[in-house]
PDB file of C-alpha atoms in Angstrom:
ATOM      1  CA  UNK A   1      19.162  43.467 -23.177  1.00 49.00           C
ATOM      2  CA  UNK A   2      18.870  40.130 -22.911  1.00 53.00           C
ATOM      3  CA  UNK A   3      17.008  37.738 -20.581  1.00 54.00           C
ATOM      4  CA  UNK A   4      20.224  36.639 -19.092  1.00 54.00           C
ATOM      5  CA  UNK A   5      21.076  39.615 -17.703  1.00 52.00           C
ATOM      6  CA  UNK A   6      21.258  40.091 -13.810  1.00 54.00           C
ATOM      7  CA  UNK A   7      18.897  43.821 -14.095  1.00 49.00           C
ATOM      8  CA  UNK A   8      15.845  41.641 -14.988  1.00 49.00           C
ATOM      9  CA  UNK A   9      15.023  39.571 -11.963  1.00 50.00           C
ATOM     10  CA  UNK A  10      11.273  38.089 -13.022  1.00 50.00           C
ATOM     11  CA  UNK A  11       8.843  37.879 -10.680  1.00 53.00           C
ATOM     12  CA  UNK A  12       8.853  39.646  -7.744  1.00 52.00           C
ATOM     13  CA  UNK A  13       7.200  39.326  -4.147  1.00 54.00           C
ATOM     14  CA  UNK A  14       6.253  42.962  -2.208  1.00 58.00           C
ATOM     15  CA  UNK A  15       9.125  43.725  -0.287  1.00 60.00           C
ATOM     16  CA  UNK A  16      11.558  41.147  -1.716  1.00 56.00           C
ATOM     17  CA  UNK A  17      12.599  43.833  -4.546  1.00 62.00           C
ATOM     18  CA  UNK A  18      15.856  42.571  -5.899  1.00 66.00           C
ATOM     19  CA  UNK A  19      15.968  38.945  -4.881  1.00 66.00           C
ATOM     20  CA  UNK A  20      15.945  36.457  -7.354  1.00 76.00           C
ATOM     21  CA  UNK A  21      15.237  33.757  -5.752  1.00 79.00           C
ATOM     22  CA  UNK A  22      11.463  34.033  -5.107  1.00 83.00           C
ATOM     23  CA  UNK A  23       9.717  30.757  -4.575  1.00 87.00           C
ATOM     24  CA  UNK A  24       5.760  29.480  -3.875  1.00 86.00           C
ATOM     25  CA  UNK A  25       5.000  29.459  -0.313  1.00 88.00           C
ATOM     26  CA  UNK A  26       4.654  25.712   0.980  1.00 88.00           C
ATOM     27  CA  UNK A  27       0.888  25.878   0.108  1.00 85.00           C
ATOM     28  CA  UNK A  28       0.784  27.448  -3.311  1.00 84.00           C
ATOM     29  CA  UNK A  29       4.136  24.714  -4.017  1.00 85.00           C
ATOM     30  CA  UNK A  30       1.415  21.468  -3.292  1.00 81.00           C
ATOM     31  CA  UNK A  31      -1.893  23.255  -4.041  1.00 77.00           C
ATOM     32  CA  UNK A  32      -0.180  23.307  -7.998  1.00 77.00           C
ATOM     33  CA  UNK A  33      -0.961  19.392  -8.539  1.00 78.00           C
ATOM     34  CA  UNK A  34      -3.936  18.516  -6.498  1.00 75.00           C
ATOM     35  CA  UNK A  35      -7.403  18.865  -8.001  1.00 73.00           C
ATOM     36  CA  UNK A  36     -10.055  21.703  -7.164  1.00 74.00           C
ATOM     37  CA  UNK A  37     -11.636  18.859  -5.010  1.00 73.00           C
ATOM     38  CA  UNK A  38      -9.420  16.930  -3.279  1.00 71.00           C
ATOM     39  CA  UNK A  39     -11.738  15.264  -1.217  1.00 75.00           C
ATOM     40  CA  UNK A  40     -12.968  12.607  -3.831  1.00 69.00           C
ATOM     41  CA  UNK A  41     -14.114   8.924  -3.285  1.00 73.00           C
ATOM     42  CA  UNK A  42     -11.902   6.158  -3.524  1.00 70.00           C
ATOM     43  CA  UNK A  43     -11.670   4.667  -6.825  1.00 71.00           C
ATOM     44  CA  UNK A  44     -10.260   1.116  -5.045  1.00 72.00           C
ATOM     45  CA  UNK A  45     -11.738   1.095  -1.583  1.00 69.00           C
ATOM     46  CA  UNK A  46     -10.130  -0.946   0.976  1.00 72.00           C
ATOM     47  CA  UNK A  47     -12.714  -2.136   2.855  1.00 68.00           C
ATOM     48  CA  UNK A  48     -14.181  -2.422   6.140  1.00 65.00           C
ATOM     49  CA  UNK A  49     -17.606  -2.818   4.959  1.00 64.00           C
ATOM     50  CA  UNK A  50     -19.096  -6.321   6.270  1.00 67.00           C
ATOM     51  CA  UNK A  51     -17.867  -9.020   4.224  1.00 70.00           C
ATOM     52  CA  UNK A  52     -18.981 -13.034   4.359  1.00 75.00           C
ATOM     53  CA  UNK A  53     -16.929 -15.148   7.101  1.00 75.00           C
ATOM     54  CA  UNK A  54     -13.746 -16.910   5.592  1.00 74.00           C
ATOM     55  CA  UNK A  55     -14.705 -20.421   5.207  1.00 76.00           C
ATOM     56  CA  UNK A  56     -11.457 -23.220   4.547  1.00 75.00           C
ATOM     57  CA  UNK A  57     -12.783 -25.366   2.127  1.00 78.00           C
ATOM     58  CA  UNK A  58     -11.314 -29.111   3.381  1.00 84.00           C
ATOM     59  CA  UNK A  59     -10.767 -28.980   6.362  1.00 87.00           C
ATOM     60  CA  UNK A  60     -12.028 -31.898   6.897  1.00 90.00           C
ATOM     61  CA  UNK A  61     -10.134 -34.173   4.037  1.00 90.00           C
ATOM     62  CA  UNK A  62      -7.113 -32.252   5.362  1.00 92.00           C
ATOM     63  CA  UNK A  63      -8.125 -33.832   8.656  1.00 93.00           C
ATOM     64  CA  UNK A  64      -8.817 -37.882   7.369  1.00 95.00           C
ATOM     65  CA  UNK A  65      -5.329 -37.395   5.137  1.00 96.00           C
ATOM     66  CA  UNK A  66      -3.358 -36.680   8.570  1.00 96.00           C
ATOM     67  CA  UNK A  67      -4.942 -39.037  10.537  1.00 97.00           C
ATOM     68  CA  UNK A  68      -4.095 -41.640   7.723  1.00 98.00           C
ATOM     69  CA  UNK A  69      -0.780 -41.009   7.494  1.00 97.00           C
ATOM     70  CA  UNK A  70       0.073 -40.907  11.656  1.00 97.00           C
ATOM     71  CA  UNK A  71      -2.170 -44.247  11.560  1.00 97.00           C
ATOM     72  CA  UNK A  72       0.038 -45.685   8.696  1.00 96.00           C
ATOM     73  CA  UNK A  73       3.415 -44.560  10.718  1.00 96.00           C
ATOM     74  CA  UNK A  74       1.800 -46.065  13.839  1.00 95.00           C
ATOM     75  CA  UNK A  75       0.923 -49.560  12.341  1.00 95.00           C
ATOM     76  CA  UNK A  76       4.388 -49.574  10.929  1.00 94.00           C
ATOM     77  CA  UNK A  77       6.128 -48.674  13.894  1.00 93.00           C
ATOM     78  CA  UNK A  78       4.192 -51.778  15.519  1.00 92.00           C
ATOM     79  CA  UNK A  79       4.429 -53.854  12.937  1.00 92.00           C
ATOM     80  CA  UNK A  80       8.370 -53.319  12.084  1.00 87.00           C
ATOM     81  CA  UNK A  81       9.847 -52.512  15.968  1.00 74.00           C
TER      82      UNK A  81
END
């Protein structure tokens, strides 16, 4: 006999005698890939710890450049009505 043949129906759950379609219950089905601890650390945490304030570097320069350039428009629009 073969193992194609419908008599041998593998494994076999109590009380499901005959069906072939046995399957893991939902937790045996995702308890297959996890590890024995799944409660590990992070390997990349994401943070929350404290952390130094964000600090723009030139914000000032930023500042002198725009008033420059309105001052420049300005002067022309006076200069050239």
């Amino acid at each position: 006999m073969s193992s194609h043949d419908i008599g041998s129906a593998g494994p076999t759950v109590p009380g499901d005698a005959g069906r072939r379609d046995v399957r893991p219950t939902d937790e045996e089905f995702y308890a297959s890939d996890r590890p024995a601890n799944p409660a590990l650390p992070e390997d990349r945490p994401r943070g929350g710890g404290p952390g130094e304030a964000l600090r723009h570097r030139g914000t000032w320069s930023v500042t002198m450049i725009v008033l420059f350039v309105l001052l420049v428009l300005f002067v022309g629009i006076w200069a050239f009505p």
